[in-house]
Structure formats: C-alpha cells, structure tokens
Short mmCIF file of C-alpha atoms in Angstrom, two decimals:
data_model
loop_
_atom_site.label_atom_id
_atom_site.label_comp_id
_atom_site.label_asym_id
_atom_site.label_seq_id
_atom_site.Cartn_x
_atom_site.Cartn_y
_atom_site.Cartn_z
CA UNK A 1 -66.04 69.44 -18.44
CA UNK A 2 -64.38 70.77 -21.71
CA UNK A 3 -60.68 71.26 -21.32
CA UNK A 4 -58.66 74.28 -23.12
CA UNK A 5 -54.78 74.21 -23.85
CA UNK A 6 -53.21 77.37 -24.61
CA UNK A 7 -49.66 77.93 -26.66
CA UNK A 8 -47.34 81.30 -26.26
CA UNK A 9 -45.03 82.27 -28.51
CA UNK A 10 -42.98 84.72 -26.67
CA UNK A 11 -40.80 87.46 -27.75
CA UNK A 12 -38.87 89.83 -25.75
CA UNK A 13 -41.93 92.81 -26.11
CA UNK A 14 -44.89 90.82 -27.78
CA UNK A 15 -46.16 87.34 -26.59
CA UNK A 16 -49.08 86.02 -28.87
CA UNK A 17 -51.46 83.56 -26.89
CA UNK A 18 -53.65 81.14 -28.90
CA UNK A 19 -56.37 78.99 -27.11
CA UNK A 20 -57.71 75.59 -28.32
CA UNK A 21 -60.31 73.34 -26.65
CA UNK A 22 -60.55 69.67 -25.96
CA UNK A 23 -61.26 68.79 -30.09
CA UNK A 24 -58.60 71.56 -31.23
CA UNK A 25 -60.68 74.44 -32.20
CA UNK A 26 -59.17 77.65 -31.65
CA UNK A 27 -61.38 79.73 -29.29
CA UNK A 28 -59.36 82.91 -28.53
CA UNK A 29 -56.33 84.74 -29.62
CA UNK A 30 -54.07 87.68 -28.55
CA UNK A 31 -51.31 89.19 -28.22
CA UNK A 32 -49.99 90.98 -24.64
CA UNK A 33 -47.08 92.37 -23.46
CA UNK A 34 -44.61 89.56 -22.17
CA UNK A 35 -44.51 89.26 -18.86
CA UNK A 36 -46.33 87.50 -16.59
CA UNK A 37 -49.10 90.16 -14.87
CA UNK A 38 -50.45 91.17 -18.61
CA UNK A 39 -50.84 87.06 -19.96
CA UNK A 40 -52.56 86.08 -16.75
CA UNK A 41 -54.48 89.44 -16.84
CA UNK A 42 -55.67 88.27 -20.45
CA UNK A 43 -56.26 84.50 -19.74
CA UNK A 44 -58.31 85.65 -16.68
CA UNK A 45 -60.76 87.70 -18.98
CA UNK A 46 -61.30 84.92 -20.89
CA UNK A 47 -64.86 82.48 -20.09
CA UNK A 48 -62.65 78.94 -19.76
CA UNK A 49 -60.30 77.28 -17.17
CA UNK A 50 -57.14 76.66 -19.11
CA UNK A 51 -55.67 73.01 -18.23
CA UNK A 52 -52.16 73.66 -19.43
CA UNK A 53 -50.16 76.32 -20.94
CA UNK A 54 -47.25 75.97 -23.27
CA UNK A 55 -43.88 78.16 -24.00
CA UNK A 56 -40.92 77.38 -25.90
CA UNK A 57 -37.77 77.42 -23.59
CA UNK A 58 -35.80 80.73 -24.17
CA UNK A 59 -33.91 83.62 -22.55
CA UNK A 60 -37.52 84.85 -20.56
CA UNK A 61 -39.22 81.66 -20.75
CA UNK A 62 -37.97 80.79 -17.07
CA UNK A 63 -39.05 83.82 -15.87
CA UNK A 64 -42.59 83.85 -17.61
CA UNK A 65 -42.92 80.26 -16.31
CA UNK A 66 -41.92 81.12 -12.52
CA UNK A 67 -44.58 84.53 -12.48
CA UNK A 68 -47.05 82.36 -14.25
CA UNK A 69 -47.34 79.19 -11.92
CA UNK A 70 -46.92 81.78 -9.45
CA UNK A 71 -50.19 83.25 -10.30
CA UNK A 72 -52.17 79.62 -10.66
CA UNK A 73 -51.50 78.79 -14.37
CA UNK A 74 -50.22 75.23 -15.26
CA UNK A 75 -47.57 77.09 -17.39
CA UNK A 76 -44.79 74.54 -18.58
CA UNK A 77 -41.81 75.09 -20.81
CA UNK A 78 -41.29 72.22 -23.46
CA UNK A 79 -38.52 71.79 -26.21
CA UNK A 80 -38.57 73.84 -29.22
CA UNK A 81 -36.51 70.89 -30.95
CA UNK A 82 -39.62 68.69 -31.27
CA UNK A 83 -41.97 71.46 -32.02
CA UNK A 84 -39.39 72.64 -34.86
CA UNK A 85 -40.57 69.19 -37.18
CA UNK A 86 -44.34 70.87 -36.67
CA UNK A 87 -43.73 74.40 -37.77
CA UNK A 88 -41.27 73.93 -40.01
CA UNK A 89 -43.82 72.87 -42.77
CA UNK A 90 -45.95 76.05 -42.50
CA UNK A 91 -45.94 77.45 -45.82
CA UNK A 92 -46.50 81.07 -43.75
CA UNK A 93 -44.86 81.57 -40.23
CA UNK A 94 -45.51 83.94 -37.89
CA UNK A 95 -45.71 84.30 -34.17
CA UNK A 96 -49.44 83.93 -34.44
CA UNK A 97 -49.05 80.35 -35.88
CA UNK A 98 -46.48 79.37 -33.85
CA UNK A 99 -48.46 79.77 -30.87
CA UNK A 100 -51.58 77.96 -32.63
CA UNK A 101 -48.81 74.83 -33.00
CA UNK A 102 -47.77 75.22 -29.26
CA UNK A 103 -51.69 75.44 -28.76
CA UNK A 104 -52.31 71.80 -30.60
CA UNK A 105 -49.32 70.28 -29.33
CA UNK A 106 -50.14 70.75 -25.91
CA UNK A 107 -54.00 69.65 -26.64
CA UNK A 108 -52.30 66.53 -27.66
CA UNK A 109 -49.21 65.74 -25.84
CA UNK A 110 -46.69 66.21 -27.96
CA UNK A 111 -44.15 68.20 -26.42
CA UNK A 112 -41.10 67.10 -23.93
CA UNK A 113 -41.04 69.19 -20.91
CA UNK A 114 -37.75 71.01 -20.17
CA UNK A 115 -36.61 70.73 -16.54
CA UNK A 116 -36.44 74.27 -15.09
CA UNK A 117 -33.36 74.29 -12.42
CA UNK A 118 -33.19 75.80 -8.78
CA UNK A 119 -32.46 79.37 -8.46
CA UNK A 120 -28.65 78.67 -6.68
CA UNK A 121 -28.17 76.87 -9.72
CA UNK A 122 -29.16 79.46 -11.99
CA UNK A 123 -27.06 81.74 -10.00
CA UNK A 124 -23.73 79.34 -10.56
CA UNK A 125 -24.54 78.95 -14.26
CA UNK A 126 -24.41 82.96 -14.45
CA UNK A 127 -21.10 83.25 -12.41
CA UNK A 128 -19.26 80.47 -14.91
CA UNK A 129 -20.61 81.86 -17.97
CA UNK A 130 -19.62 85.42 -17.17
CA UNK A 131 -16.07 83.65 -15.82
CA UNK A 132 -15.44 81.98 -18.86
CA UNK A 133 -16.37 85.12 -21.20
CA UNK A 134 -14.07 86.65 -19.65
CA UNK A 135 -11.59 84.71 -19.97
CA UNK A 136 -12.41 84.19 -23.19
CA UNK A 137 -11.79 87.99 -24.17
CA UNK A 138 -8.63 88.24 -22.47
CA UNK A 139 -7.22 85.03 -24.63
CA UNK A 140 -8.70 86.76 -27.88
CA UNK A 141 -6.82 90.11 -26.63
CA UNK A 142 -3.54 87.86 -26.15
CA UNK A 143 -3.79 86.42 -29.56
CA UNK A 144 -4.63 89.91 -31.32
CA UNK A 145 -1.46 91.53 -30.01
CA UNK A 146 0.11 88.17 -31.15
CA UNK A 147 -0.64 88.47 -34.49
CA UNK A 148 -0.62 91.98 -34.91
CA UNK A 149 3.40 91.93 -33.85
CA UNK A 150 4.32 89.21 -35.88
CA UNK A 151 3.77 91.59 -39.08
CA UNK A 152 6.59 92.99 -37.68
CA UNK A 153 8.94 90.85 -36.75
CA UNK A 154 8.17 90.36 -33.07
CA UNK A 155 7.44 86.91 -32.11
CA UNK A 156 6.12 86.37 -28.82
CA UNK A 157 5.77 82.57 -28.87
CA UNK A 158 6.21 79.41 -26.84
CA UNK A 159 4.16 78.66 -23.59
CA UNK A 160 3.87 81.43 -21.76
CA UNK A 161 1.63 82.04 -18.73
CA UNK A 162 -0.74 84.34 -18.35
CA UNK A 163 0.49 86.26 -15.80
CA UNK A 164 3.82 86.96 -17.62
CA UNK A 165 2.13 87.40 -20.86
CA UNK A 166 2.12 91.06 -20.47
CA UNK A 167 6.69 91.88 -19.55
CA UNK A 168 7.01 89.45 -22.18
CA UNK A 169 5.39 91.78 -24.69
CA UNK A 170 7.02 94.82 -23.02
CA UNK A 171 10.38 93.27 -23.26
CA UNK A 172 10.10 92.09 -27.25
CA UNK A 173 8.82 95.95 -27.58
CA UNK A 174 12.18 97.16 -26.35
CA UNK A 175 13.28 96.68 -30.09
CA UNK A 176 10.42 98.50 -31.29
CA UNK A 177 9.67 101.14 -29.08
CA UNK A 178 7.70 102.92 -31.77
CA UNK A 179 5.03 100.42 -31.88
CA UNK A 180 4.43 100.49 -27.90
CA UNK A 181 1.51 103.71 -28.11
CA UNK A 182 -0.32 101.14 -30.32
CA UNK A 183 -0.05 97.63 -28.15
CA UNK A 184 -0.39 99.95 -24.83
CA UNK A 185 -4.27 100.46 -24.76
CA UNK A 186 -4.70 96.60 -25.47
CA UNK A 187 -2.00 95.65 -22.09
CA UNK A 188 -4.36 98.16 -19.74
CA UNK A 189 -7.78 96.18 -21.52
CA UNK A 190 -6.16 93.17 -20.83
CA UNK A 191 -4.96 93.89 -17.21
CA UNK A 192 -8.49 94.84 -16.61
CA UNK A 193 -10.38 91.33 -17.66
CA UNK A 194 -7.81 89.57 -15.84
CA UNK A 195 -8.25 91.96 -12.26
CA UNK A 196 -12.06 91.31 -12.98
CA UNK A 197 -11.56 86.94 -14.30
CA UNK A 198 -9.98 86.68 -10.82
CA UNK A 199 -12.89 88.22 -9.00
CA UNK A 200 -15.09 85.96 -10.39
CA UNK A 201 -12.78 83.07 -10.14
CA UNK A 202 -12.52 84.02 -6.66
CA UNK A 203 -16.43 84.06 -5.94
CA UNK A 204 -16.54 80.76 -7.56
CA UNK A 205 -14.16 78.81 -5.46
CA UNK A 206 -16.31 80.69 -2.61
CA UNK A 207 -18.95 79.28 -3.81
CA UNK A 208 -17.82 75.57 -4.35
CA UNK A 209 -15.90 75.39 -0.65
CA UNK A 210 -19.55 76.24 0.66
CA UNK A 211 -20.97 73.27 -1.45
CA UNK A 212 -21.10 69.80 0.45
CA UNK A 213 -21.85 68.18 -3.18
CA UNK A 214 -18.93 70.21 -4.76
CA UNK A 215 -16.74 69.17 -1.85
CA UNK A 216 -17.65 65.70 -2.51
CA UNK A 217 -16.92 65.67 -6.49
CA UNK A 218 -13.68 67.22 -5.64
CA UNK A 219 -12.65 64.22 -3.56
CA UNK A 220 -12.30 62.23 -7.18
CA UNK A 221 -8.79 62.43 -8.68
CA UNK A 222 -9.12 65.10 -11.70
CA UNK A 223 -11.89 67.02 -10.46
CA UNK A 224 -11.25 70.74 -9.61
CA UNK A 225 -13.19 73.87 -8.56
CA UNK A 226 -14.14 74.53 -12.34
CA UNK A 227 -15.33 70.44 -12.88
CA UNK A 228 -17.24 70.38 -9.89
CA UNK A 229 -18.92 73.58 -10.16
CA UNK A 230 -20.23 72.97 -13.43
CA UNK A 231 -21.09 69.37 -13.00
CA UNK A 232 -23.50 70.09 -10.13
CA UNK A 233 -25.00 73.21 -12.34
CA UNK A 234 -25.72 70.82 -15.18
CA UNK A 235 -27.34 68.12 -12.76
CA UNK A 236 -29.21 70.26 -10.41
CA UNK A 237 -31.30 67.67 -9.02
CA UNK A 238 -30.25 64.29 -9.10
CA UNK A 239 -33.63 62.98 -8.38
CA UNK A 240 -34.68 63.58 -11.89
CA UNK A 241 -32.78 60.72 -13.12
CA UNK A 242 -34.18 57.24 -12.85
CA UNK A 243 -30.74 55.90 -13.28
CA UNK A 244 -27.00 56.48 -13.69
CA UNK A 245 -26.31 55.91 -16.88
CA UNK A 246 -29.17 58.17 -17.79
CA UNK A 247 -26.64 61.02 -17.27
CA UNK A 248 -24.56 60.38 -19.87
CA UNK A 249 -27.77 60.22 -22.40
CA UNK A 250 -28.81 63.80 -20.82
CA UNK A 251 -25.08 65.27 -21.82
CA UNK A 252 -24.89 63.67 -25.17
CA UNK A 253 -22.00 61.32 -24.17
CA UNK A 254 -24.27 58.37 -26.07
CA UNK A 255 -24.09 57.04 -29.10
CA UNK A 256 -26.42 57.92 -31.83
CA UNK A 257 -28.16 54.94 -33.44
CA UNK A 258 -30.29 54.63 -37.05
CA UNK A 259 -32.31 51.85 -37.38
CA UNK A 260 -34.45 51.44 -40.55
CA UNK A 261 -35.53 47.88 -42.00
CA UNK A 262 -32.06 46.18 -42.42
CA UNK A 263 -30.12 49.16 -41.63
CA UNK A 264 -28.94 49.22 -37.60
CA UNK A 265 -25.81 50.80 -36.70
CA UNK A 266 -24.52 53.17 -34.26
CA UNK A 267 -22.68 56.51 -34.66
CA UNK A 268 -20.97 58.90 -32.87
CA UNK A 269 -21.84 60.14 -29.66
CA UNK A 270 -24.87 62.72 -29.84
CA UNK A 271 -23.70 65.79 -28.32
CA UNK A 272 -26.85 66.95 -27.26
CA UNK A 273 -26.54 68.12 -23.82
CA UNK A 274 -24.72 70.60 -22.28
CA UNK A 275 -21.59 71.42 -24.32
CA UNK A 276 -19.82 73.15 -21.00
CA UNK A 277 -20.26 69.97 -19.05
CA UNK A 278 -18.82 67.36 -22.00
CA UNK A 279 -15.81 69.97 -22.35
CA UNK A 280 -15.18 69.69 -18.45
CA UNK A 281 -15.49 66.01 -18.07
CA UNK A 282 -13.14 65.61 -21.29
CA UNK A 283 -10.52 67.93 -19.31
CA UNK A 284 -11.36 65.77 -15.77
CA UNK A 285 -11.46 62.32 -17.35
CA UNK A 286 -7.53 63.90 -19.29
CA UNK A 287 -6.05 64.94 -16.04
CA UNK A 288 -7.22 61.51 -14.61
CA UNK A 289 -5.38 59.47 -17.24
CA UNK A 290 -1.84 61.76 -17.63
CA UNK A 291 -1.38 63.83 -15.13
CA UNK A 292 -3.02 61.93 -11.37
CA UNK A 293 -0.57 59.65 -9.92
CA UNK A 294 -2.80 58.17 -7.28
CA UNK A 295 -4.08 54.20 -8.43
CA UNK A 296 -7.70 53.95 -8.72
CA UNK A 297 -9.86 51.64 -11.02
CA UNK A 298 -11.25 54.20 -12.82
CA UNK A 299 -7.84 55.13 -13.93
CA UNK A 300 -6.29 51.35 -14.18
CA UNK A 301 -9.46 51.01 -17.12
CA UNK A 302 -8.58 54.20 -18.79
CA UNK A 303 -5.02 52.85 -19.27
CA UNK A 304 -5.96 50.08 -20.47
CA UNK A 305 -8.25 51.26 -22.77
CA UNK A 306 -5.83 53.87 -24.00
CA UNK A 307 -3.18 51.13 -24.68
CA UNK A 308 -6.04 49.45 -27.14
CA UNK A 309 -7.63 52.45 -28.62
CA UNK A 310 -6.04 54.98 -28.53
CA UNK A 311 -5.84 57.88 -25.46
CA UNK A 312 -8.69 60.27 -27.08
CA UNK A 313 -11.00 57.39 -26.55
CA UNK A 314 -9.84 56.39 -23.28
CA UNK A 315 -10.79 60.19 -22.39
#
C-alpha cells in the first residue's frame, strides 16, 4: 500500500499543505485556513490515507497538533532547527516550499520530534511568563525614573527594596517639587504592576503548595517557589528521559564538542534548552553555595570546587 507524508507550513491566517508519496512526488497542494476543522476538512477530500503529517513548532503549532490528532491525523510537531539546514539553500522561499521540505523530510525521516507538554504544564509556563513580564516592566519603570532624575541632580541609589522604592523617590522629590507632575503618572503605573506581580506571585505559590513534585524539589537547600515551579514546567514528564544526566543535555548545561580529523576539543556549554530553567538553577545552585548554612554533599563539592576554580564555576 503506497504511503503519503504531508508537510504544513503554518501561519497565523494561511497554512499551505503539500502532499508527497512513498518515492517523493508531490501529489496535492493547498492552502486552508489554519486551524484544525479546515486542514482535516481538506486532507479528507483528498483520494490517499496520509501516514504522517508534519508542522514546525510555533505559537499555534500545539494547538493545530492537539485538534488534529484529535480528529485521526498522525500530526507531529518536529524542530524547525534541523529543517532550517534544508530550506535555507532555496534560492526562492515561500510558504509553499517550505511545506514541500516539511513534506520530504517527513517522507524520509529527517526531522526530531518536539515533545508537546501536559496542559497543567502549559498552564504554569503561562502564569511564570506573565509573572516575570511583569516584573520585568516594573524594574524597567524603576530604572526610567532613575535615570530620568539623575539629569537633575536627584540620585536615588544604593539597594533599595522594592517596596520602598516608591517614598524614596517621593522624599528625594521634596527638593524638587516641580518635577513631581512628571514622575507621578510613572509611581501610579508602577504601583499597578506591582498590585497585579503579587497576584500572580500569589497564584503561583498556590499553585506549587498544591504540587507533591514541587513540594518535593523544595525540600533541597536553595530551591524556592520560583526554582521549583519552573523546574517541573521545563521537565513535564520525567519519563521521557532515559537517564539523569540526559537533563542537563536537554537544558544546554553540556559542553559543546567539534570533532573533525585531528581536531577534538570541547567548548562551552551549549545553551540550548530552556534559558528560564539554566537562569533558575544558576540562582538555586548560588544560594546553595553562599547563602544555605545547612551541610550537605552537594554543597561540601561546590566548596571545594569553588576554592579550585573559581565560585562562577562551582555555580
């Protein structure tokens, strides 16, 4: 029985199909709107059983791959890094080609799939990304009305904590009361991203206490709400890993390595995987070393580490 392999290249309106049988001939092409009712509604007008179907990992890709399977179709998202050396020599490139590439590459294997996680982790990775944007703003909004009092004299330096941030502006402003209409409407934006930082910082230690593999992380010296919580996002489900140490591979905590004839060496770590999770480890694996006082033998080869090479590597 002849197989067929279709590729999608999906926009956020458009998603061109391309179908290619078991030798690579391309036997029908399209383009629908993208979501999942109209691509199955095309593929299911179409004279051929299609083995598997292909899309590039992106901000509807999930979605399209959940309605898809949901309707019967083998759909599978793969990664668009090892695709990229394919297209990348097309003289011409449009989203017609690309989904002839996506076509041939799943006719022939050459794809890595991209592990879709569970909805309750989708959910958590939404609630830290919208916590930390947050945050984010409200440290950009500290550092504009920073900067913009300096040009006047008005230094509001030195550690200060966030929650003081804001009298400690109003009090350097009592020397410059002229300049208070201007840094006023900045004070009330930044009172409101911190009222709504702590609502989501609430609903995310919530969420964590009501986490048996949260609660468990947190039992390790160093690890918080924020560690925990994103560490468990990142992982999902454990059972994908053969082994430990394939973890630190999957969040580019490896080294890179070149090997070419006589040439074999080994570089810096590759930084491939989840930048969130390497950040949050870095902060852990930090706190574990300087600021836990409880002995443990993770800690005891830190220190020791530290003492040869230096504390950044020990981290």
């Amino acid at each position: 029985v002849m197989e067929y392999y279709a590729g999608l290249d999906v926009s956020l309106k458009e998603t061109a199909i391309c179908v290619v049988d078991a030798k690579g001939t391309i036997v029908a092409e399209g383009a629908v709107p993208s979501d999942p009712e109209s691509i199955l509604d095309w593929l299911g007008r179409q004279p051929f059983h299609i083995s598997r179907a292909g899309l590039e990992i992106g901000g509807v890709s999930r979605w399209l791959r959940e309605g898809l399977r949901a309707g019967g179709l083998n759909a599978i998202c793969i990664d668009p890094r090892k695709l990229r050396a394919l297209t990348k020599i097309m003289p011409i490139k449009t989203d017609r080609n690309d989904a002839r590439s996506i076509a041939a590459a799943m006719r022939v294997g050459w794809y890595s799939e991209v592990h879709i996680k569970s909805k309750p982790s989708q959910v958590m990775q939404m609630l830290l990304t919208n916590r930390k944007t947050l945050l984010d703003k409200q440290i950009d909004m500290d550092n504009v009305i920073r900067g913009t009092l300096r040009v006047f004299g008005i230094k509001v330096s030195g550690r200060i904590t966030h929650g003081s941030f804001e009298s400690r502006v109003r009090e350097a402003l009592t020397a410059a009361p002229q300049l208070m209409d201007l840094i006023e409407p900045l004070l009330v934006a930044r009172t409101a991203l911190r009222e709504q930082f702590m609502v989501l910082h609430r609903q995310l230690i919530k969420a964590v206490r009501a986490d048996e593999a949260c609660l468990r992380l947190m039992s390790i010296p160093g690890v918080g709400v924020l560690v925990a919580a994103t560490f468990r996002t990142v992982i999902d489900d454990p059972a994908r890993f053969r082994r430990s140490r394939d973890v630190g591979a999957h969040l580019g905590m490896t080294p890179r390595k070149y090997a070419s004839g006589e040439t074999d060496r080994n570089g810096r770590i590759s930084k491939m995987g989840d930048a969130s999770a390497r950040a949050v480890l870095y902060q852990a694996g930090l706190a574990v070393l300087t600021r836990s006082q409880k002995w443990s033998k993770l800690r005891a080869w830190g220190i020791n580490i530290a003492k040869r090479r230096g504390l950044r590597r020990a981290v």
